Short mmCIF file of N, CA and C in Angstrom, two decimals:
data_model
loop_
_atom_site.label_atom_id
_atom_site.label_comp_id
_atom_site.label_asym_id
_atom_site.label_seq_id
_atom_site.Cartn_x
_atom_site.Cartn_y
_atom_site.Cartn_z
N UNK G 1 49.96 -20.21 21.38
CA UNK G 1 49.41 -18.98 20.86
C UNK G 1 48.84 -19.19 19.46
N UNK G 2 49.58 -20.02 18.66
CA UNK G 2 49.13 -20.30 17.30
C UNK G 2 47.78 -21.03 17.32
N UNK G 3 47.61 -21.97 18.25
CA UNK G 3 46.34 -22.71 18.36
C UNK G 3 45.18 -21.79 18.73
N UNK G 4 45.42 -20.82 19.59
CA UNK G 4 44.37 -19.87 19.96
C UNK G 4 43.97 -19.01 18.77
N UNK G 5 44.97 -18.61 17.99
CA UNK G 5 44.69 -17.81 16.81
C UNK G 5 43.85 -18.60 15.80
N UNK G 6 44.21 -19.87 15.56
CA UNK G 6 43.44 -20.71 14.64
C UNK G 6 42.02 -20.95 15.15
N UNK G 7 41.88 -21.18 16.43
CA UNK G 7 40.57 -21.39 17.02
C UNK G 7 39.71 -20.13 16.88
N UNK G 8 40.29 -18.98 17.16
CA UNK G 8 39.56 -17.72 17.05
C UNK G 8 39.16 -17.46 15.60
N UNK G 9 40.05 -17.72 14.66
CA UNK G 9 39.74 -17.55 13.24
C UNK G 9 38.60 -18.47 12.83
N UNK G 10 38.66 -19.71 13.25
CA UNK G 10 37.61 -20.67 12.90
C UNK G 10 36.26 -20.24 13.49
N UNK G 11 36.26 -19.80 14.74
CA UNK G 11 35.02 -19.37 15.38
C UNK G 11 34.41 -18.15 14.69
N UNK G 12 35.22 -17.28 14.14
CA UNK G 12 34.71 -16.11 13.43
C UNK G 12 34.29 -16.44 12.00
N UNK G 13 34.96 -17.38 11.36
CA UNK G 13 34.69 -17.69 9.96
C UNK G 13 33.44 -18.54 9.78
N UNK G 14 33.19 -19.48 10.66
CA UNK G 14 32.07 -20.40 10.49
C UNK G 14 30.72 -19.67 10.47
N UNK G 15 30.46 -18.74 11.39
CA UNK G 15 29.18 -18.02 11.30
C UNK G 15 29.02 -17.25 10.00
N UNK G 16 30.09 -16.74 9.43
CA UNK G 16 30.00 -16.05 8.15
C UNK G 16 29.57 -17.00 7.05
N UNK G 17 30.03 -18.23 7.10
CA UNK G 17 29.65 -19.22 6.10
C UNK G 17 28.19 -19.62 6.25
N UNK G 18 27.69 -19.70 7.48
CA UNK G 18 26.29 -20.05 7.70
C UNK G 18 25.36 -19.01 7.10
N UNK G 19 25.77 -17.75 7.10
CA UNK G 19 24.92 -16.68 6.56
C UNK G 19 24.64 -16.85 5.08
N UNK G 20 25.49 -17.61 4.38
CA UNK G 20 25.29 -17.81 2.95
C UNK G 20 24.26 -18.87 2.62
N UNK G 21 23.80 -19.64 3.60
CA UNK G 21 22.81 -20.68 3.35
C UNK G 21 21.46 -20.03 3.10
N UNK G 22 20.79 -20.49 2.06
CA UNK G 22 19.47 -19.96 1.75
C UNK G 22 18.42 -20.70 2.56
N UNK G 23 17.61 -19.92 3.29
CA UNK G 23 16.48 -20.51 4.00
C UNK G 23 15.32 -20.58 3.02
N UNK G 24 14.58 -21.65 3.10
CA UNK G 24 13.38 -21.71 2.27
C UNK G 24 12.33 -20.81 2.89
N UNK G 25 11.78 -19.96 2.08
CA UNK G 25 10.75 -19.05 2.55
C UNK G 25 9.40 -19.55 2.10
N UNK G 26 8.46 -19.50 2.98
CA UNK G 26 7.11 -19.90 2.65
C UNK G 26 6.28 -18.63 2.48
N UNK G 27 6.57 -17.90 1.40
CA UNK G 27 5.93 -16.60 1.17
C UNK G 27 4.79 -16.76 0.19
N UNK G 28 3.64 -16.17 0.51
CA UNK G 28 2.52 -16.24 -0.42
C UNK G 28 2.78 -15.39 -1.66
N UNK G 29 2.28 -15.84 -2.79
CA UNK G 29 2.38 -15.06 -4.03
C UNK G 29 1.38 -13.90 -3.93
N UNK G 30 1.84 -12.70 -4.24
CA UNK G 30 0.95 -11.54 -4.19
C UNK G 30 0.05 -11.56 -5.41
N UNK G 31 -1.25 -11.45 -5.17
CA UNK G 31 -2.24 -11.44 -6.24
C UNK G 31 -3.23 -10.32 -5.99
N UNK G 32 -3.74 -9.75 -7.06
CA UNK G 32 -4.81 -8.76 -6.91
C UNK G 32 -6.07 -9.47 -6.43
N UNK G 33 -6.83 -8.82 -5.55
CA UNK G 33 -8.09 -9.44 -5.13
C UNK G 33 -9.08 -9.41 -6.30
N UNK G 34 -10.05 -10.30 -6.28
CA UNK G 34 -11.05 -10.29 -7.35
C UNK G 34 -11.91 -9.02 -7.27
N UNK G 35 -12.51 -8.67 -8.39
CA UNK G 35 -13.45 -7.55 -8.43
C UNK G 35 -14.75 -8.00 -7.77
N UNK G 36 -15.07 -7.44 -6.62
CA UNK G 36 -16.29 -7.80 -5.90
C UNK G 36 -16.99 -6.53 -5.43
N UNK G 37 -18.26 -6.69 -5.06
CA UNK G 37 -19.05 -5.56 -4.55
C UNK G 37 -19.84 -5.99 -3.31
N UNK G 38 -19.21 -6.78 -2.45
CA UNK G 38 -19.90 -7.34 -1.29
C UNK G 38 -19.40 -6.78 0.04
N UNK G 39 -18.50 -5.80 0.00
CA UNK G 39 -17.95 -5.25 1.25
C UNK G 39 -16.96 -6.20 1.90
N UNK G 40 -16.09 -6.82 1.11
CA UNK G 40 -15.15 -7.82 1.62
C UNK G 40 -13.87 -7.21 2.19
N UNK G 41 -13.78 -5.88 2.21
CA UNK G 41 -12.58 -5.17 2.70
C UNK G 41 -11.32 -5.60 1.97
N UNK G 42 -11.38 -5.49 0.64
CA UNK G 42 -10.22 -5.80 -0.19
C UNK G 42 -9.77 -4.54 -0.92
N UNK G 43 -8.49 -4.52 -1.26
CA UNK G 43 -7.90 -3.40 -1.99
C UNK G 43 -6.67 -3.94 -2.70
N UNK G 44 -6.46 -3.50 -3.92
CA UNK G 44 -5.25 -3.89 -4.63
C UNK G 44 -5.11 -3.11 -5.91
N UNK G 45 -3.88 -3.06 -6.41
CA UNK G 45 -3.60 -2.38 -7.67
C UNK G 45 -2.22 -2.82 -8.15
N UNK G 46 -1.88 -2.38 -9.34
CA UNK G 46 -0.53 -2.56 -9.86
C UNK G 46 0.16 -1.21 -9.78
N UNK G 47 1.32 -1.15 -9.13
CA UNK G 47 2.12 0.08 -9.12
C UNK G 47 3.38 -0.22 -9.92
N UNK G 48 3.52 0.50 -11.02
CA UNK G 48 4.63 0.26 -11.95
C UNK G 48 4.68 -1.21 -12.37
N UNK G 49 3.51 -1.82 -12.56
CA UNK G 49 3.41 -3.19 -13.04
C UNK G 49 3.53 -4.27 -11.99
N UNK G 50 3.79 -3.90 -10.73
CA UNK G 50 3.91 -4.90 -9.66
C UNK G 50 2.68 -4.88 -8.77
N UNK G 51 2.26 -6.07 -8.33
CA UNK G 51 1.08 -6.18 -7.48
C UNK G 51 1.33 -5.45 -6.15
N UNK G 52 0.36 -4.64 -5.76
CA UNK G 52 0.42 -3.91 -4.49
C UNK G 52 -0.86 -4.21 -3.73
N UNK G 53 -0.73 -4.93 -2.63
CA UNK G 53 -1.87 -5.23 -1.77
C UNK G 53 -1.49 -4.88 -0.34
N UNK G 54 -2.48 -4.56 0.49
CA UNK G 54 -2.15 -4.16 1.86
C UNK G 54 -1.69 -5.32 2.72
N UNK G 55 -0.86 -4.99 3.71
CA UNK G 55 -0.43 -5.95 4.71
C UNK G 55 0.09 -5.20 5.92
N UNK G 56 -0.29 -5.64 7.09
CA UNK G 56 0.26 -5.12 8.34
C UNK G 56 0.57 -6.32 9.21
N UNK G 57 1.82 -6.43 9.66
CA UNK G 57 2.22 -7.48 10.58
C UNK G 57 2.00 -6.96 11.99
N UNK G 58 0.96 -7.43 12.64
CA UNK G 58 0.57 -6.88 13.94
C UNK G 58 1.63 -7.07 15.00
N UNK G 59 2.56 -8.01 14.78
CA UNK G 59 3.65 -8.20 15.74
C UNK G 59 4.67 -7.07 15.64
N UNK G 60 4.68 -6.35 14.50
CA UNK G 60 5.65 -5.28 14.30
C UNK G 60 5.08 -3.89 14.55
N UNK G 61 3.78 -3.81 14.90
CA UNK G 61 3.18 -2.50 15.14
C UNK G 61 3.93 -1.81 16.27
N UNK G 62 4.30 -0.56 16.03
CA UNK G 62 5.18 0.12 16.98
C UNK G 62 4.44 1.02 17.97
N UNK G 63 3.33 1.56 17.57
CA UNK G 63 2.60 2.46 18.48
C UNK G 63 1.12 2.17 18.38
N UNK G 64 0.35 2.54 19.39
CA UNK G 64 -1.10 2.35 19.30
C UNK G 64 -1.73 3.26 18.25
N UNK G 65 -0.97 4.22 17.70
CA UNK G 65 -1.51 5.12 16.69
C UNK G 65 -1.37 4.56 15.29
N UNK G 66 -0.64 3.44 15.12
CA UNK G 66 -0.52 2.84 13.80
C UNK G 66 -1.90 2.40 13.31
N UNK G 67 -2.10 2.54 12.01
CA UNK G 67 -3.37 2.17 11.41
C UNK G 67 -3.35 0.69 11.06
N UNK G 68 -4.50 0.16 10.71
CA UNK G 68 -4.59 -1.21 10.22
C UNK G 68 -4.25 -1.25 8.75
N UNK G 69 -4.55 -2.38 8.11
CA UNK G 69 -4.27 -2.50 6.68
C UNK G 69 -5.07 -1.50 5.87
N UNK G 70 -6.37 -1.42 6.16
CA UNK G 70 -7.25 -0.51 5.42
C UNK G 70 -8.07 0.29 6.42
N UNK G 71 -8.00 1.60 6.28
CA UNK G 71 -8.80 2.49 7.14
C UNK G 71 -9.73 3.28 6.23
N UNK G 72 -11.02 3.28 6.56
CA UNK G 72 -12.01 4.02 5.78
C UNK G 72 -12.73 4.99 6.71
N UNK G 73 -12.73 6.25 6.33
CA UNK G 73 -13.47 7.27 7.08
C UNK G 73 -14.49 7.88 6.13
N UNK G 74 -15.76 7.90 6.55
CA UNK G 74 -16.84 8.45 5.73
C UNK G 74 -17.38 9.70 6.41
N UNK G 75 -17.31 10.83 5.70
CA UNK G 75 -17.91 12.07 6.17
C UNK G 75 -19.28 12.15 5.51
N UNK G 76 -20.32 11.80 6.28
CA UNK G 76 -21.65 11.61 5.71
C UNK G 76 -22.24 12.86 5.08
N UNK G 77 -22.07 14.02 5.70
CA UNK G 77 -22.70 15.24 5.17
C UNK G 77 -22.22 15.55 3.76
N UNK G 78 -20.95 15.39 3.49
CA UNK G 78 -20.40 15.72 2.18
C UNK G 78 -20.25 14.50 1.28
N UNK G 79 -20.56 13.30 1.79
CA UNK G 79 -20.32 12.05 1.06
C UNK G 79 -18.88 11.97 0.58
N UNK G 80 -17.98 12.32 1.46
CA UNK G 80 -16.55 12.26 1.18
C UNK G 80 -15.95 11.08 1.93
N UNK G 81 -15.09 10.33 1.24
CA UNK G 81 -14.41 9.19 1.84
C UNK G 81 -12.91 9.44 1.87
N UNK G 82 -12.30 9.04 2.96
CA UNK G 82 -10.85 9.04 3.07
C UNK G 82 -10.42 7.59 3.24
N UNK G 83 -9.55 7.12 2.34
CA UNK G 83 -9.03 5.75 2.41
C UNK G 83 -7.54 5.83 2.70
N UNK G 84 -7.10 5.06 3.67
CA UNK G 84 -5.67 4.90 3.95
C UNK G 84 -5.39 3.41 3.88
N UNK G 85 -4.45 3.04 3.03
CA UNK G 85 -4.13 1.63 2.83
C UNK G 85 -2.63 1.44 3.07
N UNK G 86 -2.30 0.56 4.02
CA UNK G 86 -0.92 0.34 4.44
C UNK G 86 -0.38 -0.99 3.92
N UNK G 87 0.85 -0.95 3.47
CA UNK G 87 1.59 -2.18 3.16
C UNK G 87 2.89 -2.08 3.94
N UNK G 88 2.96 -2.84 4.99
CA UNK G 88 4.11 -2.81 5.90
C UNK G 88 4.94 -4.08 5.74
N UNK G 89 6.19 -4.07 6.19
CA UNK G 89 7.04 -5.25 6.02
C UNK G 89 6.40 -6.53 6.57
N UNK G 90 6.68 -7.63 5.87
CA UNK G 90 6.11 -8.93 6.20
C UNK G 90 7.25 -9.93 6.41
N UNK G 91 7.96 -9.76 7.50
CA UNK G 91 9.07 -10.68 7.80
C UNK G 91 10.08 -10.73 6.68
N UNK G 92 10.49 -11.94 6.31
CA UNK G 92 11.45 -12.12 5.22
C UNK G 92 10.79 -12.08 3.85
N UNK G 93 9.47 -12.06 3.79
CA UNK G 93 8.76 -12.16 2.53
C UNK G 93 8.67 -10.84 1.77
N UNK G 94 8.52 -9.74 2.47
CA UNK G 94 8.27 -8.47 1.81
C UNK G 94 8.78 -7.34 2.69
N UNK G 95 9.67 -6.54 2.16
CA UNK G 95 10.21 -5.41 2.93
C UNK G 95 9.54 -4.09 2.57
N UNK G 96 8.51 -4.15 1.73
CA UNK G 96 7.82 -2.93 1.30
C UNK G 96 7.20 -2.22 2.50
N UNK G 97 7.39 -0.91 2.56
CA UNK G 97 6.81 -0.09 3.61
C UNK G 97 6.26 1.17 2.95
N UNK G 98 4.98 1.08 2.55
CA UNK G 98 4.36 2.15 1.78
C UNK G 98 2.93 2.37 2.24
N UNK G 99 2.41 3.57 1.96
CA UNK G 99 1.04 3.92 2.31
C UNK G 99 0.41 4.68 1.15
N UNK G 100 -0.83 4.34 0.83
CA UNK G 100 -1.61 5.07 -0.17
C UNK G 100 -2.75 5.78 0.55
N UNK G 101 -2.96 7.06 0.21
CA UNK G 101 -4.08 7.85 0.73
C UNK G 101 -4.93 8.26 -0.46
N UNK G 102 -6.24 8.07 -0.37
CA UNK G 102 -7.14 8.47 -1.45
C UNK G 102 -8.34 9.19 -0.85
N UNK G 103 -8.68 10.32 -1.42
CA UNK G 103 -9.89 11.04 -1.04
C UNK G 103 -10.89 10.95 -2.18
N UNK G 104 -12.10 10.49 -1.88
CA UNK G 104 -13.15 10.34 -2.90
C UNK G 104 -14.34 11.22 -2.54
N UNK G 105 -14.83 11.95 -3.54
CA UNK G 105 -16.03 12.78 -3.37
C UNK G 105 -17.18 12.10 -4.12
N UNK G 106 -17.99 11.35 -3.42
CA UNK G 106 -19.06 10.58 -4.07
C UNK G 106 -20.19 11.49 -4.52
N UNK G 107 -20.40 12.58 -3.80
CA UNK G 107 -21.52 13.47 -4.12
C UNK G 107 -21.36 14.22 -5.42
N UNK G 108 -20.13 14.49 -5.84
CA UNK G 108 -19.92 15.25 -7.07
C UNK G 108 -18.65 14.78 -7.76
N UNK G 109 -18.68 14.83 -9.08
CA UNK G 109 -17.52 14.41 -9.86
C UNK G 109 -16.54 15.58 -9.98
N UNK G 110 -15.26 15.24 -10.12
CA UNK G 110 -14.22 16.22 -10.34
C UNK G 110 -14.42 16.88 -11.70
N UNK G 111 -14.43 18.20 -11.74
CA UNK G 111 -14.68 18.92 -12.99
C UNK G 111 -13.60 18.68 -14.04
N UNK G 112 -12.35 18.45 -13.61
CA UNK G 112 -11.25 18.31 -14.55
C UNK G 112 -11.33 17.04 -15.39
N UNK G 113 -11.74 15.95 -14.77
CA UNK G 113 -11.68 14.69 -15.51
C UNK G 113 -12.91 13.81 -15.32
N UNK G 114 -13.97 14.35 -14.74
CA UNK G 114 -15.23 13.63 -14.59
C UNK G 114 -15.08 12.35 -13.76
N UNK G 115 -14.16 12.36 -12.78
CA UNK G 115 -14.03 11.20 -11.90
C UNK G 115 -14.41 11.62 -10.48
N UNK G 116 -14.45 10.66 -9.59
CA UNK G 116 -14.82 10.93 -8.21
C UNK G 116 -13.62 11.23 -7.31
N UNK G 117 -12.43 11.14 -7.86
CA UNK G 117 -11.25 11.31 -7.02
C UNK G 117 -11.01 12.79 -6.71
N UNK G 118 -10.79 13.05 -5.43
CA UNK G 118 -10.52 14.42 -5.02
C UNK G 118 -9.04 14.62 -4.77
N UNK G 119 -8.40 13.64 -4.15
CA UNK G 119 -6.98 13.76 -3.84
C UNK G 119 -6.39 12.37 -3.67
N UNK G 120 -5.09 12.29 -3.77
CA UNK G 120 -4.39 11.02 -3.53
C UNK G 120 -2.93 11.32 -3.29
N UNK G 121 -2.31 10.50 -2.46
CA UNK G 121 -0.87 10.62 -2.24
C UNK G 121 -0.31 9.24 -1.94
N UNK G 122 1.02 9.15 -2.08
CA UNK G 122 1.71 7.87 -1.93
C UNK G 122 2.98 8.13 -1.13
N UNK G 123 3.13 7.44 -0.03
CA UNK G 123 4.32 7.56 0.81
C UNK G 123 5.14 6.28 0.67
N UNK G 124 6.38 6.42 0.27
CA UNK G 124 7.27 5.28 0.14
C UNK G 124 8.33 5.38 1.23
N UNK G 125 8.10 4.71 2.36
CA UNK G 125 9.02 4.79 3.49
C UNK G 125 10.34 4.10 3.18
N UNK G 126 10.36 3.16 2.20
CA UNK G 126 11.60 2.49 1.83
C UNK G 126 12.62 3.47 1.26
N UNK G 127 12.15 4.39 0.43
CA UNK G 127 13.06 5.35 -0.20
C UNK G 127 13.08 6.68 0.53
N UNK G 128 12.16 6.87 1.46
CA UNK G 128 12.08 8.15 2.16
C UNK G 128 11.37 9.21 1.34
N UNK G 129 10.72 8.82 0.24
CA UNK G 129 10.03 9.79 -0.61
C UNK G 129 8.57 9.86 -0.21
N UNK G 130 8.18 10.98 0.35
CA UNK G 130 6.80 11.18 0.78
C UNK G 130 6.11 12.23 -0.08
N UNK G 131 6.67 12.53 -1.24
CA UNK G 131 6.20 13.66 -2.04
C UNK G 131 5.32 13.27 -3.21
N UNK G 132 4.98 12.00 -3.36
CA UNK G 132 4.15 11.61 -4.49
C UNK G 132 2.73 12.11 -4.29
N UNK G 133 2.24 12.84 -5.27
CA UNK G 133 0.88 13.36 -5.25
C UNK G 133 0.19 12.95 -6.55
N UNK G 134 -1.10 13.11 -6.58
CA UNK G 134 -1.87 12.78 -7.76
C UNK G 134 -1.39 13.63 -8.94
N UNK G 135 -1.08 12.99 -10.05
CA UNK G 135 -0.65 13.69 -11.25
C UNK G 135 -1.90 14.24 -11.94
N UNK G 136 -2.03 15.53 -11.97
CA UNK G 136 -3.24 16.17 -12.53
C UNK G 136 -3.11 16.44 -14.02
N UNK G 137 -1.97 16.07 -14.61
CA UNK G 137 -1.77 16.35 -16.04
C UNK G 137 -2.23 15.21 -16.93
N UNK G 138 -2.60 14.07 -16.35
CA UNK G 138 -3.04 12.94 -17.16
C UNK G 138 -4.43 12.50 -16.70
N UNK G 139 -5.02 11.61 -17.45
CA UNK G 139 -6.35 11.11 -17.13
C UNK G 139 -6.35 10.32 -15.84
N UNK G 140 -7.34 10.57 -15.01
CA UNK G 140 -7.52 9.82 -13.76
C UNK G 140 -8.90 9.18 -13.83
N UNK G 141 -8.99 7.94 -13.43
CA UNK G 141 -10.27 7.24 -13.50
C UNK G 141 -10.57 6.60 -12.16
N UNK G 142 -11.73 6.89 -11.61
CA UNK G 142 -12.28 6.17 -10.47
C UNK G 142 -13.73 5.89 -10.80
N UNK G 143 -14.06 4.62 -10.94
CA UNK G 143 -15.44 4.22 -11.21
C UNK G 143 -16.02 3.57 -9.97
N UNK G 144 -17.12 4.10 -9.49
CA UNK G 144 -17.79 3.52 -8.34
C UNK G 144 -18.75 2.44 -8.84
N UNK G 145 -18.51 1.19 -8.42
CA UNK G 145 -19.34 0.07 -8.83
C UNK G 145 -20.56 -0.10 -7.90
N UNK G 146 -20.34 0.20 -6.61
CA UNK G 146 -21.43 0.08 -5.65
C UNK G 146 -21.21 1.08 -4.53
N UNK G 147 -22.26 1.85 -4.26
CA UNK G 147 -22.27 2.76 -3.12
C UNK G 147 -23.61 2.56 -2.44
N UNK G 148 -23.61 1.85 -1.31
CA UNK G 148 -24.83 1.47 -0.62
C UNK G 148 -24.77 1.97 0.81
N UNK G 149 -25.56 2.99 1.13
CA UNK G 149 -25.57 3.55 2.48
C UNK G 149 -26.20 2.61 3.49
N UNK G 150 -27.17 1.79 3.07
CA UNK G 150 -27.81 0.86 4.00
C UNK G 150 -26.85 -0.27 4.41
N UNK G 151 -26.19 -0.88 3.42
CA UNK G 151 -25.24 -1.96 3.72
C UNK G 151 -23.85 -1.41 4.05
N UNK G 152 -23.65 -0.12 3.86
CA UNK G 152 -22.38 0.57 4.12
C UNK G 152 -21.23 -0.08 3.34
N UNK G 153 -21.45 -0.15 2.02
CA UNK G 153 -20.46 -0.74 1.11
C UNK G 153 -20.06 0.31 0.07
N UNK G 154 -18.76 0.39 -0.18
CA UNK G 154 -18.21 1.23 -1.25
C UNK G 154 -17.26 0.36 -2.05
N UNK G 155 -17.54 0.18 -3.34
CA UNK G 155 -16.72 -0.66 -4.21
C UNK G 155 -16.46 0.07 -5.51
N UNK G 156 -15.28 -0.15 -6.07
CA UNK G 156 -14.98 0.50 -7.34
C UNK G 156 -13.63 0.10 -7.89
N UNK G 157 -13.28 0.75 -9.00
CA UNK G 157 -12.01 0.53 -9.67
C UNK G 157 -11.33 1.88 -9.87
N UNK G 158 -10.00 1.86 -10.07
CA UNK G 158 -9.29 3.12 -10.25
C UNK G 158 -8.02 2.94 -11.07
N UNK G 159 -7.58 4.05 -11.65
CA UNK G 159 -6.34 4.10 -12.42
C UNK G 159 -5.90 5.56 -12.45
N UNK G 160 -4.64 5.80 -12.08
CA UNK G 160 -4.10 7.16 -12.11
C UNK G 160 -2.59 7.08 -11.93
N UNK G 161 -1.93 8.20 -11.91
CA UNK G 161 -0.49 8.25 -11.67
C UNK G 161 -0.20 9.10 -10.44
N UNK G 162 0.84 8.70 -9.71
CA UNK G 162 1.41 9.53 -8.65
C UNK G 162 2.66 10.18 -9.23
N UNK G 163 2.87 11.43 -8.88
CA UNK G 163 4.04 12.15 -9.39
C UNK G 163 4.74 12.85 -8.24
N UNK G 164 6.07 12.75 -8.24
CA UNK G 164 6.89 13.53 -7.31
C UNK G 164 7.15 14.86 -8.02
N UNK G 165 6.54 15.92 -7.55
CA UNK G 165 6.65 17.20 -8.23
C UNK G 165 8.02 17.85 -8.05
N UNK G 166 8.85 17.30 -7.17
CA UNK G 166 10.20 17.81 -7.02
C UNK G 166 11.16 17.22 -8.03
N UNK G 167 10.96 15.91 -8.35
CA UNK G 167 11.87 15.23 -9.27
C UNK G 167 11.21 14.83 -10.59
N UNK G 168 9.90 14.98 -10.69
CA UNK G 168 9.10 14.57 -11.86
C UNK G 168 9.04 13.05 -12.03
N UNK G 169 9.46 12.28 -11.02
CA UNK G 169 9.33 10.83 -11.08
C UNK G 169 7.84 10.46 -11.01
N UNK G 170 7.42 9.53 -11.86
CA UNK G 170 6.02 9.12 -11.94
C UNK G 170 5.90 7.66 -11.56
N UNK G 171 4.90 7.33 -10.76
CA UNK G 171 4.56 5.94 -10.41
C UNK G 171 3.18 5.65 -10.99
N UNK G 172 3.09 4.69 -11.90
CA UNK G 172 1.83 4.35 -12.55
C UNK G 172 1.01 3.42 -11.68
N UNK G 173 -0.23 3.78 -11.44
CA UNK G 173 -1.17 2.96 -10.67
C UNK G 173 -2.25 2.50 -11.64
N UNK G 174 -2.34 1.19 -11.83
CA UNK G 174 -3.28 0.63 -12.81
C UNK G 174 -4.03 -0.55 -12.19
N UNK G 175 -5.16 -0.89 -12.84
CA UNK G 175 -5.95 -2.07 -12.49
C UNK G 175 -6.33 -2.10 -11.00
N UNK G 176 -6.57 -0.90 -10.43
CA UNK G 176 -6.92 -0.81 -9.02
C UNK G 176 -8.36 -1.21 -8.76
N UNK G 177 -8.56 -1.77 -7.58
CA UNK G 177 -9.92 -2.16 -7.18
C UNK G 177 -10.03 -2.11 -5.67
N UNK G 178 -11.23 -1.80 -5.19
CA UNK G 178 -11.49 -1.80 -3.75
C UNK G 178 -12.92 -2.25 -3.53
N UNK G 179 -13.14 -2.92 -2.41
CA UNK G 179 -14.47 -3.38 -2.00
C UNK G 179 -14.49 -3.27 -0.47
N UNK G 180 -15.06 -2.18 0.03
CA UNK G 180 -14.89 -1.82 1.42
C UNK G 180 -16.20 -1.66 2.17
N UNK G 181 -16.14 -1.98 3.45
CA UNK G 181 -17.22 -1.66 4.40
C UNK G 181 -16.83 -0.37 5.10
N UNK G 182 -17.79 0.49 5.31
CA UNK G 182 -17.48 1.74 6.03
C UNK G 182 -18.46 1.93 7.18
#
């Protein structure tokens, strides 16, 4: 009986010890994409000082309704753009699960701050906080570098804050850039 107990203890203990071994991860360093105006379908920014770039692991897509990394919808009559940018978990490299939504009105500037941004929101699935909205109390900047209807390219830079109006938590978005085909 004593031998069975020792064997059972050993069989349970060894797997616990294996879990402590560090696997080498071959994870790419996250970098902001370069500022371009060629329609390269890039997007990136710093959120609270950390690089935020899109990623979708197609092996983990759960439904056919899931979006890709970057979705651009152009409403031609109003020259309004809707951007949805997803950053989904990337295996052992990145557990971030967040989405940025941005609405841009190219035809007219926002009266409050003379920018093109109409709306923006930030969903953080990691924390369950889906309440971040564009902070309208501070300066918001969206500069359009290229808007070409013939080549169907929209490129620009942005900087603004997201605010949870329930808790007053603020997420700073800086050094943003996009270069998109629509």
